Amino acid sequence: MEMLKLHHLQIGYKAQGKPKEVRVLTPPINAFVNKGEMVALSGPNGAGKSTLFRTIAGMQPALDGNIEIAGKTLSSLNLHQLSRMLSIVFTDRITDAYLTVFDLVSAGRYPYINQWMQLSKLDRQIIFESMEMAGIKQFASRLFKSLSDGEKQKVLIAKALAQDTPLILLDEPSAFLDYPSKLNLLKLLKQLCVDTQKTILLSSHDLDMILKHVDTLWLMAPQMPLVSGTPKQLVENKTIDQYFGLAFEENV
Amino acid sequence: MTNKRLVSVFLLIGLGIIILMMANIFWGSVLIDPQTVIQILFFNDEGLTGESLIIWDYRIPQLLVAVFAGAGLAVAGLLLQTLFRNPLADPSILGISSGASLGVALLLFFSGSFAGTVISSLGWIGSLGISLAAMAGAVAVLFVLMAASSRVNHIVSLLIIGIMIAYLAGALTGLLRFYSRKEDIQAFVIWGMGTFSGVSRMQIPYFVSAISVGLIFSIYLSKSLNMLLLGERYAENLGLNTHLITRLIILLAGYLTAVITAYAGPIAFIGLAVPHIARNLFKTSNHLVLIPASIGTGIILALVCNLIARLPGFEGSLPINAVTSLIGAPFVIAVILRQHKSNSIVS
């Protein structure tokens, strides 16, 4: 089953006040992700990865084409419906002084609970299961800001799990981590895909690591079409060299 | 924090408020013995017209203004600190109180220079006029902010616009004061020092209900505020319409500030300091707790300041702004030093 489907999608920016001036970042994108699959999006800086993420997350309008999540057109979903379909782990820093790990993970239940934020038995069960799956149950009552970057990333993954969405997006989840933590994180994500049949799309620059762990790789480069394939295919037919080499030559 | 501790801290705050309220009624610059006060409050006040007047027309209205101004400013401060994720945001940061000051300065200037009337000599009509002018100035700034918020995408841009409006209004106020009459300048200075005794017994119900509506509404924003703590993008991913909520929060904080500034003048520091005290006291980020906690702490701080302002030995009462700043400023310094310390230990 296709969990995410991009059909003739054009991403980019409209100049404010001048709707005719459009900056299109890439040729139209056609791609899909199957349920339970783990896909990594990679490519040199400036390729439009973040823009694609924002567009899929519904935070930026598509210039053309459409996005389907679990068979539903993105533009037909309101914010509340979308919050139950897709959860995102950003690189944004959360700095609040008194936020505990439990508080943060239970924020994943906000789309399901009312104004007074009473957690039901089921909500609590989902929160604890999410923390257990992410391996951070022992931190439940710790302050979020007191954790290491790797642990924080796992808390945010637990929050995404508690949000109970079929699709999880992670924007450069390994960016601030050391080597063992990166490896640990990717293994955890892969495990989640297998165990829970969640669909995961992440962006990353850590090519060596994602090649080993993901099912599918999406490559983007400035003004080049998005290519999709298994890491093995893309390495063997030298697409990777082409997509990253291009940027290298430009920079030199 | 466990529920048990939560309840006991709230009970303690409630007890503190009751004690301070009684102190504010029983204690003032005119000495009235407690028995007489009790008789005036709960029995008849025959033959005690002077004392009864002091209690019913002076101390109780002042007490109520302190209670609701303290609560309202504290909540406005909390709302803005969460919205901007900036611990130094307070009700004055968006230029709303500067707008109120400009409104008052305009009124004093035009009535003095053109109509030839000195507002300060008009008694209660004059003070009502000042309230209305302050309200008009504050609401005008609020309109500018709302218009700006639909045009800018970044919350920081909005913050900068608010600060710039504050500078503009401040500069215009300075110019107007320069050309105003001596008597009016004095009236302006006195208004600028803030007071809890500027609302007459007749106007109290309006003031109290206007602030209560804002406070109740703020509690309904708890969940949205909790989401905003995670940052706008996470909030949006949790289903929050951040654009709408940003405008609602500014409208609500602006409304509370406008009403309070109109009646009590620009009161500093309560809005800045109280949310920090509340967070420190309850060690939580949950606004369902923080909003009532800020209301309670705000009431306590305002009542303490009101008591200090009436300390015996001072002629009349001290300007409330001087007292809130004297208590608030050292506290904000302490909070910042403490935060700095705990951050450096952790990271």
Coordinates of C-alpha atoms in Angstrom, one line a residue:
Chain A
M1 CA 0.0 0.0 0.0
E2 CA 1.3 3.4 -0.9
M3 CA 1.4 5.6 2.2
L4 CA 2.9 8.7 0.6
K5 CA 2.5 9.5 -3.0
L6 CA 3.9 12.6 -4.8
H7 CA 2.3 13.2 -8.2
H8 CA 3.8 15.7 -10.6
L9 CA 4.7 17.8 -7.5
Q10 CA 6.4 21.1 -8.1
I11 CA 7.9 22.8 -5.1
G12 CA 9.4 26.3 -4.7
Y13 CA 8.4 29.8 -3.7
K14 CA 6.1 32.5 -5.0
A15 CA 7.4 36.0 -4.7
Q16 CA 5.2 37.8 -2.1
G17 CA 2.7 40.1 -3.8
K18 CA 3.8 39.0 -7.2
P19 CA 2.1 35.6 -7.8
K20 CA 3.5 35.3 -11.3
E21 CA 7.1 35.3 -10.2
V22 CA 7.7 31.8 -9.2
R23 CA 11.0 30.1 -8.2
V24 CA 10.7 26.4 -9.0
L25 CA 13.3 24.4 -7.3
T26 CA 13.2 21.1 -9.1
P27 CA 11.6 19.4 -12.1
P28 CA 8.2 17.9 -11.2
I29 CA 8.5 15.1 -8.6
N30 CA 6.9 11.7 -9.0
A31 CA 7.6 9.3 -6.1
F32 CA 5.9 7.1 -3.6
V33 CA 6.6 5.4 -0.3
N34 CA 5.1 2.1 0.7
K35 CA 3.7 1.3 4.1
G36 CA 6.3 0.1 6.6
E37 CA 9.1 1.4 4.4
M38 CA 12.0 3.6 5.5
V39 CA 13.1 6.2 3.0
A40 CA 16.0 8.6 3.3
L41 CA 16.1 11.8 1.3
S42 CA 19.6 13.1 0.6
G43 CA 21.5 15.4 -1.7
P44 CA 23.7 18.4 -1.6
N45 CA 22.7 21.6 0.2
G46 CA 20.3 23.8 -1.8
A47 CA 18.7 20.9 -3.5
G48 CA 15.3 21.6 -2.0
K49 CA 15.1 18.9 0.6
S50 CA 13.8 21.2 3.3
T51 CA 11.3 22.7 0.9
L52 CA 10.1 19.3 -0.1
F53 CA 9.7 18.4 3.6
R54 CA 7.8 21.5 4.4
T55 CA 5.5 20.9 1.4
I56 CA 4.8 17.4 2.4
A57 CA 4.1 18.6 6.0
G58 CA 1.5 21.0 4.6
M59 CA 3.4 24.0 5.9
Q60 CA 4.1 25.4 2.5
P61 CA 1.8 25.2 -0.5
A62 CA 2.8 23.1 -3.5
L63 CA 3.2 25.1 -6.7
D64 CA 1.6 22.3 -8.8
G65 CA 0.7 18.7 -8.6
N66 CA -0.5 16.9 -5.5
I67 CA 0.5 14.9 -2.4
E68 CA -1.5 11.9 -1.2
I69 CA -1.1 10.6 2.4
A70 CA -2.7 7.2 2.9
G71 CA -4.9 7.8 -0.1
K72 CA -6.1 11.2 0.9
T73 CA -5.1 14.4 -0.9
L74 CA -3.1 16.6 1.4
S75 CA -4.8 19.9 0.4
S76 CA -8.2 18.4 1.4
L77 CA -7.1 17.7 5.0
N78 CA -7.4 20.4 7.7
L79 CA -4.7 20.9 10.3
H80 CA -6.4 18.7 12.8
Q81 CA -6.9 15.8 10.4
L82 CA -3.3 16.2 9.2
S83 CA -2.0 16.0 12.8
R84 CA -3.4 12.5 13.0
M85 CA -1.8 11.4 9.7
L86 CA 1.7 12.7 9.9
S87 CA 4.1 13.6 12.7
I88 CA 7.4 15.4 12.3
V89 CA 10.6 15.6 14.1
F90 CA 12.3 18.9 13.5
T91 CA 15.7 20.2 14.2
D92 CA 14.2 23.1 16.2
R93 CA 15.5 23.4 19.8
I94 CA 13.0 23.1 22.6
T95 CA 14.4 25.2 25.5
D96 CA 11.6 25.4 28.1
A97 CA 13.1 25.0 31.6
Y98 CA 10.5 22.8 33.2
L99 CA 9.3 20.5 30.4
T100 CA 9.8 16.9 31.4
V101 CA 10.3 13.9 29.1
F102 CA 6.8 12.7 30.0
D103 CA 5.3 16.2 29.2
L104 CA 6.9 16.3 25.9
V105 CA 6.0 12.7 24.8
S106 CA 2.4 13.3 26.0
A107 CA 2.2 16.4 23.7
G108 CA 1.9 13.7 21.0
R109 CA -1.6 13.0 22.4
Y110 CA -2.7 16.7 22.0
P111 CA -4.5 16.0 18.7
Y112 CA -6.6 13.3 20.5
I113 CA -7.5 15.0 23.9
N114 CA -9.7 17.9 24.7
Q115 CA -9.1 21.4 26.0
W116 CA -8.5 20.3 29.6
M117 CA -5.8 17.8 28.5
Q118 CA -7.0 14.9 30.7
L119 CA -5.1 11.8 29.6
S120 CA -7.2 8.7 29.4
K121 CA -5.9 5.2 30.4
L122 CA -5.4 4.5 26.8
D123 CA -3.5 7.8 26.2
R124 CA -1.1 6.9 29.1
Q125 CA -0.6 3.4 27.8
I126 CA 0.3 4.8 24.4
I127 CA 2.7 7.3 25.9
F128 CA 4.5 4.7 27.9
E129 CA 4.7 2.3 25.0
S130 CA 6.1 5.0 22.9
M131 CA 8.8 5.8 25.4
E132 CA 9.5 2.1 25.8
M133 CA 9.9 1.7 22.0
A134 CA 12.2 4.7 21.8
G135 CA 14.2 3.4 24.7
I136 CA 13.7 6.4 27.0
K137 CA 11.2 5.0 29.5
Q138 CA 13.8 5.5 32.3
F139 CA 13.9 9.2 31.6
A140 CA 10.2 9.8 32.0
S141 CA 10.4 12.2 34.9
R142 CA 13.7 13.8 33.8
L143 CA 13.8 17.4 32.5
F144 CA 14.0 17.4 28.8
K145 CA 16.7 20.1 28.7
S146 CA 19.0 18.0 31.0
L147 CA 19.3 15.2 28.3
S148 CA 22.0 14.7 25.8
D149 CA 21.3 15.5 22.1
G150 CA 21.0 11.8 21.3
E151 CA 18.5 11.2 24.1
K152 CA 16.6 14.3 23.1
Q153 CA 16.2 13.0 19.6
K154 CA 14.8 9.8 21.0
V155 CA 12.3 11.7 23.1
L156 CA 11.1 13.5 20.0
I157 CA 10.8 10.2 18.2
A158 CA 8.7 8.9 21.2
K159 CA 6.5 12.0 20.9
A160 CA 6.0 11.3 17.2
L161 CA 5.1 7.7 18.0
A162 CA 2.6 8.9 20.7
Q163 CA 1.1 11.0 18.0
D164 CA 0.1 7.7 16.5
T165 CA 0.4 8.7 12.8
P166 CA 1.0 6.2 10.0
L167 CA 3.7 8.5 8.5
I168 CA 6.6 10.0 10.4
L169 CA 8.9 12.6 8.9
L170 CA 12.3 13.4 10.4
D171 CA 14.2 16.5 9.3
E172 CA 18.0 15.7 9.6
P173 CA 17.5 13.7 12.8
S174 CA 21.2 12.8 12.9
A175 CA 22.6 16.3 12.4
F176 CA 23.8 17.1 15.9
L177 CA 24.8 13.5 17.0
D178 CA 28.1 11.8 17.4
Y179 CA 28.8 8.6 15.4
P180 CA 27.6 6.0 17.8
S181 CA 24.4 8.0 18.5
K182 CA 23.7 8.3 14.7
L183 CA 24.1 4.6 14.3
N184 CA 21.9 3.9 17.3
L185 CA 19.2 6.3 16.0
L186 CA 19.1 4.7 12.5
K187 CA 18.9 1.3 14.0
L188 CA 16.0 2.4 16.2
L189 CA 14.1 3.9 13.3
K190 CA 14.6 0.8 11.2
Q191 CA 13.3 -1.3 14.1
L192 CA 10.2 0.9 14.4
C193 CA 9.5 0.4 10.8
V194 CA 9.6 -3.4 11.1
D195 CA 7.8 -3.6 14.5
T196 CA 5.0 -1.1 14.0
Q197 CA 4.7 -0.9 10.2
K198 CA 5.2 2.9 10.4
T199 CA 6.3 4.6 7.3
I200 CA 9.4 6.8 7.9
L201 CA 10.8 9.5 5.6
L202 CA 14.0 11.2 6.9
S203 CA 16.4 13.6 5.4
S204 CA 20.1 13.2 6.1
H205 CA 23.6 14.0 4.9
D206 CA 25.1 10.9 6.5
L207 CA 25.2 9.0 3.3
D208 CA 27.5 6.2 4.5
M209 CA 25.1 5.3 7.3
I210 CA 21.8 5.7 5.5
L211 CA 23.0 3.5 2.7
K212 CA 23.2 0.6 5.1
H213 CA 19.9 1.1 6.9
V214 CA 17.2 2.4 4.6
D215 CA 15.0 0.5 2.2
T216 CA 14.8 3.3 -0.4
L217 CA 16.9 6.3 -1.1
W218 CA 15.6 9.6 -2.7
L219 CA 18.3 11.8 -4.2
M220 CA 17.9 15.4 -5.0
A221 CA 20.2 18.0 -6.5
P222 CA 19.7 21.5 -7.7
Q223 CA 17.6 21.5 -10.9
M224 CA 17.8 17.7 -11.3
P225 CA 14.8 15.4 -11.1
L226 CA 14.3 13.4 -7.9
V227 CA 15.5 9.8 -8.3
S228 CA 14.3 7.0 -6.2
G229 CA 15.8 3.6 -5.8
T230 CA 17.4 1.1 -3.5
P231 CA 20.8 2.2 -2.1
K232 CA 22.4 -0.7 -4.0
Q233 CA 21.0 0.4 -7.3
L234 CA 21.9 4.0 -6.9
V235 CA 25.4 3.2 -5.9
E236 CA 25.9 0.6 -8.7
N237 CA 24.6 2.8 -11.5
K238 CA 26.7 5.7 -10.2
T239 CA 23.6 8.0 -9.7
I240 CA 25.0 9.0 -6.3
D241 CA 28.3 10.1 -7.8
Q242 CA 26.4 12.1 -10.3
Y243 CA 24.1 13.8 -7.8
F244 CA 26.8 14.7 -5.3
G245 CA 29.6 15.2 -7.8
L246 CA 27.6 17.8 -9.6
A247 CA 27.5 19.9 -6.4
F248 CA 31.2 19.2 -5.8
E249 CA 32.2 20.6 -9.2
E250 CA 30.0 23.6 -8.8
N251 CA 31.6 24.4 -5.5
V252 CA 35.2 24.1 -6.9
Chain B
M1 CA 5.0 18.0 40.8
T2 CA 2.6 15.6 42.5
N3 CA -1.0 16.5 42.7
K4 CA -0.8 16.6 46.5
R5 CA 1.9 19.2 46.4
L6 CA 0.0 21.1 43.7
V7 CA -3.1 21.4 45.9
S8 CA -1.2 22.4 49.0
V9 CA 0.7 25.2 47.1
F10 CA -2.5 26.5 45.7
L11 CA -4.1 26.3 49.2
L12 CA -1.1 28.3 50.6
I13 CA -1.5 30.9 47.9
G14 CA -5.3 31.1 48.6
L15 CA -4.5 31.6 52.3
G16 CA -1.9 34.3 51.5
I17 CA -4.5 36.1 49.4
I18 CA -7.1 36.1 52.2
I19 CA -4.6 37.3 54.8
L20 CA -3.3 40.1 52.5
M21 CA -6.9 41.1 51.6
M22 CA -7.7 41.5 55.3
A23 CA -4.5 43.4 55.9
N24 CA -5.4 45.7 53.0
I25 CA -8.8 46.4 54.5
F26 CA -7.7 46.7 58.1
W27 CA -4.5 48.6 57.6
G28 CA -4.2 52.0 56.0
S29 CA -2.8 55.5 56.4
V30 CA -5.8 56.4 58.5
L31 CA -5.9 54.3 61.6
I32 CA -9.3 52.6 62.2
D33 CA -9.4 50.0 65.0
P34 CA -10.2 46.4 63.9
Q35 CA -13.5 46.3 65.8
T36 CA -14.8 49.3 64.0
V37 CA -13.8 47.8 60.6
I38 CA -15.6 44.6 61.4
Q39 CA -18.7 46.5 62.4
I40 CA -18.6 48.5 59.2
L41 CA -18.0 45.4 57.1
F42 CA -20.6 43.0 58.6
F43 CA -23.0 45.1 60.7
N44 CA -24.4 48.6 60.4
D45 CA -22.2 51.6 60.0
E46 CA -24.5 54.1 61.7
G47 CA -22.6 57.0 63.1
L48 CA -19.4 56.0 61.5
T49 CA -19.8 57.9 58.2
G50 CA -16.1 58.9 58.0
E51 CA -14.7 55.5 58.6
S52 CA -17.3 53.8 56.5
L53 CA -16.4 56.0 53.6
I54 CA -12.8 55.1 54.0
I55 CA -13.5 51.4 53.9
W56 CA -16.2 51.2 51.3
D57 CA -15.2 54.0 48.9
Y58 CA -11.5 53.8 49.3
R59 CA -9.9 50.7 50.7
I60 CA -12.2 48.1 49.1
P61 CA -12.2 49.6 45.6
Q62 CA -8.4 49.9 45.9
L63 CA -8.2 46.3 47.1
L64 CA -10.3 45.0 44.1
V65 CA -8.2 47.0 41.6
A66 CA -5.0 45.6 43.1
V67 CA -6.4 42.1 42.9
F68 CA -7.6 42.3 39.3
A69 CA -4.8 44.4 38.0
G70 CA -2.2 42.0 39.6
A71 CA -4.0 39.0 38.1
G72 CA -4.5 40.5 34.7
L73 CA -1.0 41.8 34.3
A74 CA 0.5 38.5 35.4
V75 CA -1.6 36.6 32.9
A76 CA -0.8 39.1 30.1
G77 CA 2.9 38.7 30.9
L78 CA 2.7 34.9 30.9
L79 CA 0.8 34.8 27.6
L80 CA 3.5 37.0 25.9
Q81 CA 6.4 35.1 27.4
T82 CA 5.1 31.9 26.0
L83 CA 4.1 33.3 22.7
F84 CA 7.6 34.9 22.1
R85 CA 9.4 32.1 24.0
N86 CA 11.2 34.9 25.6
P87 CA 11.5 35.2 29.4
L88 CA 11.8 39.0 29.3
A89 CA 8.5 39.7 27.4
D90 CA 6.0 41.6 29.4
P91 CA 2.8 43.6 28.8
S92 CA 4.8 46.7 27.9
I93 CA 6.8 45.0 25.2
L94 CA 4.3 45.4 22.5
G95 CA 4.0 49.2 23.0
I96 CA 0.4 48.9 24.4
S97 CA 1.2 50.8 27.6
S98 CA 3.2 53.4 25.6
G99 CA 0.1 53.8 23.4
A100 CA -1.9 54.4 26.5
S101 CA 0.6 57.0 27.7
L102 CA 0.4 58.7 24.3
G103 CA -3.4 58.8 24.6
V104 CA -3.2 60.5 28.0
A105 CA -0.5 62.9 26.8
L106 CA -2.6 63.9 23.8
L107 CA -5.7 64.5 26.0
L108 CA -3.7 66.6 28.5
F109 CA -2.0 68.6 25.7
F110 CA -5.1 69.3 23.6
S111 CA -7.4 70.1 26.6
G112 CA -4.8 72.4 28.1
S113 CA -3.5 74.2 25.0
F114 CA -6.6 74.5 22.9
A115 CA -9.7 74.1 25.2
G116 CA -8.0 76.0 27.9
T117 CA -9.0 73.5 30.6
V118 CA -6.7 71.8 33.0
I119 CA -7.8 68.2 33.1
S120 CA -6.4 67.7 36.6
S121 CA -8.8 70.3 37.9
L122 CA -11.9 68.4 36.7
G123 CA -12.1 65.8 39.5
W124 CA -13.7 62.5 38.6
I125 CA -14.7 63.6 35.1
G126 CA -11.0 64.4 34.5
S127 CA -9.9 61.0 35.7
L128 CA -12.6 59.2 33.6
G129 CA -11.3 61.3 30.6
I130 CA -7.8 60.1 31.3
S131 CA -8.9 56.5 31.5
L132 CA -10.8 56.8 28.2
A133 CA -7.8 58.5 26.5
A134 CA -5.4 55.7 27.8
M135 CA -7.8 53.1 26.6
A136 CA -8.1 54.8 23.1
G137 CA -4.3 55.0 22.8
A138 CA -3.8 51.3 23.9
V139 CA -6.5 50.1 21.5
A140 CA -5.0 52.1 18.6
V141 CA -1.7 50.4 19.2
L142 CA -3.4 47.0 19.4
F143 CA -5.1 47.6 16.0
V144 CA -1.7 48.4 14.5
L145 CA -0.3 45.2 15.9
M146 CA -3.2 43.1 14.7
A147 CA -2.8 44.6 11.2
A148 CA 1.0 44.0 11.3
S149 CA 0.5 40.4 12.5
S150 CA -1.4 39.4 9.4
R151 CA 1.5 40.7 7.2
V152 CA 4.6 39.3 9.0
N153 CA 5.4 35.6 9.1
H154 CA 7.9 35.6 11.9
I155 CA 7.0 36.1 15.5
V156 CA 10.3 38.0 16.1
S157 CA 9.3 40.5 13.4
L158 CA 6.2 41.2 15.3
L159 CA 8.1 41.7 18.5
I160 CA 10.4 44.2 16.8
I161 CA 7.4 46.1 15.4
G162 CA 5.9 46.2 18.9
I163 CA 9.1 47.6 20.4
M164 CA 9.4 50.2 17.6
I165 CA 5.8 51.3 18.2
A166 CA 6.7 51.7 21.9
Y167 CA 9.7 54.0 20.9
L168 CA 7.5 56.0 18.5
A169 CA 4.8 56.5 21.1
G170 CA 7.4 57.3 23.7
A171 CA 9.0 60.0 21.5
L172 CA 5.6 61.6 20.6
T173 CA 4.7 61.5 24.3
G174 CA 7.9 63.3 25.1
L175 CA 7.3 66.0 22.5
L176 CA 3.7 66.6 23.8
R177 CA 4.9 66.8 27.3
F178 CA 7.5 69.4 26.3
Y179 CA 4.7 71.7 25.0
S180 CA 2.2 70.9 27.8
R181 CA 1.3 73.1 30.7
K182 CA 3.0 72.6 34.0
E183 CA -0.2 71.4 35.8
D184 CA -0.9 68.8 33.1
I185 CA 2.7 67.6 33.1
Q186 CA 2.3 66.9 36.8
A187 CA -1.0 65.1 36.2
F188 CA 0.8 63.0 33.5
V189 CA 3.7 62.2 35.8
I190 CA 1.3 61.1 38.5
W191 CA -0.7 59.0 36.1
G192 CA 2.5 57.4 34.9
M193 CA 3.4 56.3 38.4
G194 CA 0.4 54.1 38.5
T195 CA -2.2 53.8 41.2
F196 CA -4.7 51.2 42.5
S197 CA -6.9 53.9 43.8
G198 CA -8.0 55.5 40.5
V199 CA -11.2 53.6 40.1
S200 CA -14.3 54.9 41.7
R201 CA -16.7 52.6 43.5
M202 CA -19.2 53.1 40.7
Q203 CA -16.8 51.9 38.0
I204 CA -15.5 48.9 40.0
P205 CA -18.0 46.4 38.6
Y206 CA -17.1 47.3 35.0
F207 CA -13.4 46.9 35.7
V208 CA -13.8 43.7 37.6
S209 CA -16.0 42.0 35.0
A210 CA -13.8 43.3 32.1
I211 CA -10.7 41.7 33.6
S212 CA -12.6 38.5 34.7
V213 CA -13.7 37.9 31.1
G214 CA -10.1 38.1 29.9
L215 CA -8.8 35.8 32.7
I216 CA -11.4 33.1 32.0
F217 CA -10.7 33.3 28.3
S218 CA -7.0 32.8 28.9
I219 CA -7.6 29.5 30.7
Y220 CA -9.2 28.2 27.5
L221 CA -6.0 28.9 25.7
S222 CA -4.0 26.6 28.0
K223 CA -3.7 23.7 25.5
S224 CA -2.6 26.0 22.7
L225 CA -0.1 27.7 24.9
N226 CA 1.4 24.3 25.9
M227 CA 1.7 23.5 22.2
L228 CA 3.4 26.8 21.5
L229 CA 6.1 26.1 24.1
L230 CA 7.4 23.5 21.7
G231 CA 7.9 26.0 18.9
E232 CA 5.5 27.1 16.2
R233 CA 6.4 24.3 13.8
Y234 CA 5.7 21.5 16.4
A235 CA 2.5 23.3 17.4
E236 CA 1.3 23.4 13.9
N237 CA 2.1 19.7 13.4
L238 CA 0.0 19.0 16.5
G239 CA -3.0 20.6 14.7
L240 CA -2.7 24.2 16.0
N241 CA -3.6 27.1 13.8
T242 CA -0.6 29.1 14.9
H243 CA -1.4 32.2 12.9
L244 CA -4.9 32.5 14.5
I245 CA -3.6 31.7 18.0
T246 CA -0.8 34.3 17.7
R247 CA -3.4 36.9 17.0
L248 CA -5.7 35.7 19.7
I249 CA -3.0 35.8 22.3
I250 CA -1.9 39.3 21.3
L251 CA -5.5 40.5 21.3
L252 CA -6.1 39.0 24.8
A253 CA -2.8 40.2 26.4
G254 CA -3.4 43.6 24.7
Y255 CA -7.0 43.8 26.0
L256 CA -6.0 43.0 29.6
T257 CA -3.1 45.5 29.4
A258 CA -5.3 48.2 27.9
V259 CA -8.1 47.9 30.5
I260 CA -5.6 47.9 33.4
T261 CA -3.5 50.7 32.1
A262 CA -6.6 52.8 31.5
Y263 CA -7.7 52.5 35.1
A264 CA -4.4 52.1 37.0
G265 CA -1.7 53.6 34.7
P266 CA 1.3 51.8 33.3
I267 CA 2.2 49.4 36.1
A268 CA 5.6 47.9 35.6
F269 CA 7.2 44.6 36.5
I270 CA 4.2 42.6 37.8
G271 CA 3.7 41.2 34.2
L272 CA 7.4 40.4 33.9
A273 CA 8.2 39.0 37.3
V274 CA 5.1 37.0 38.2
P275 CA 5.3 34.3 35.5
H276 CA 8.8 33.6 36.6
I277 CA 7.8 33.3 40.3
A278 CA 4.9 31.0 39.2
R279 CA 7.1 28.8 37.1
N280 CA 9.7 28.6 39.9
L281 CA 7.1 27.8 42.5
F282 CA 5.3 25.1 40.6
K283 CA 8.2 23.8 38.5
T284 CA 5.9 23.2 35.6
S285 CA 5.3 24.2 32.0
N286 CA 1.7 23.3 32.0
H287 CA -0.4 26.4 31.4
L288 CA -3.4 24.8 33.0
V289 CA -1.4 25.1 36.2
L290 CA 0.6 28.2 35.3
I291 CA -2.3 30.5 34.5
P292 CA -4.1 30.0 37.9
A293 CA -0.7 30.1 39.5
S294 CA 0.1 33.4 37.8
I295 CA -3.2 34.8 38.8
G296 CA -2.7 33.9 42.4
T297 CA 0.9 35.1 42.5
G298 CA 0.0 38.3 40.7
I299 CA -2.7 39.0 43.3
I300 CA -0.3 38.4 46.1
L301 CA 2.4 40.6 44.6
A302 CA 0.0 43.4 43.9
L303 CA -1.5 43.3 47.4
V304 CA 2.0 43.3 49.0
C305 CA 3.0 46.3 46.8
N306 CA -0.3 48.0 47.8
L307 CA 0.5 47.5 51.5
I308 CA 4.0 48.7 51.1
A309 CA 2.8 51.7 49.2
R310 CA 0.7 52.6 52.2
L311 CA 3.3 52.0 54.8
P312 CA 2.8 54.4 57.8
G313 CA 5.1 57.3 57.8
F314 CA 4.6 58.2 54.2
E315 CA 2.3 61.1 53.4
G316 CA -0.7 59.6 51.4
S317 CA 0.6 56.6 49.5
L318 CA 3.7 55.8 47.5
P319 CA 3.5 55.6 43.7
I320 CA 2.7 51.9 43.0
N321 CA 5.2 51.8 40.1
A322 CA 8.1 52.7 42.3
V323 CA 7.1 49.9 44.7
T324 CA 6.5 47.2 42.0
S325 CA 9.9 48.1 40.4
L326 CA 11.7 48.1 43.7
I327 CA 10.4 44.5 44.4
G328 CA 10.3 43.3 40.8
A329 CA 13.7 44.4 39.5
P330 CA 15.9 42.6 42.1
F331 CA 13.7 39.5 41.5
V332 CA 14.2 39.5 37.8
I333 CA 17.9 39.9 38.3
A334 CA 17.9 36.9 40.6
V335 CA 15.9 34.8 38.2
I336 CA 18.3 35.5 35.4
L337 CA 21.3 34.7 37.5
R338 CA 19.7 31.5 38.7
Q339 CA 18.7 30.4 35.2
H340 CA 22.2 31.1 34.0
K341 CA 23.7 29.1 36.8
S342 CA 21.4 26.1 36.2
N343 CA 22.0 26.2 32.5
S344 CA 25.7 26.1 32.8
I345 CA 25.5 23.2 35.2
V346 CA 23.3 21.1 32.8
S347 CA 25.0 21.9 29.5

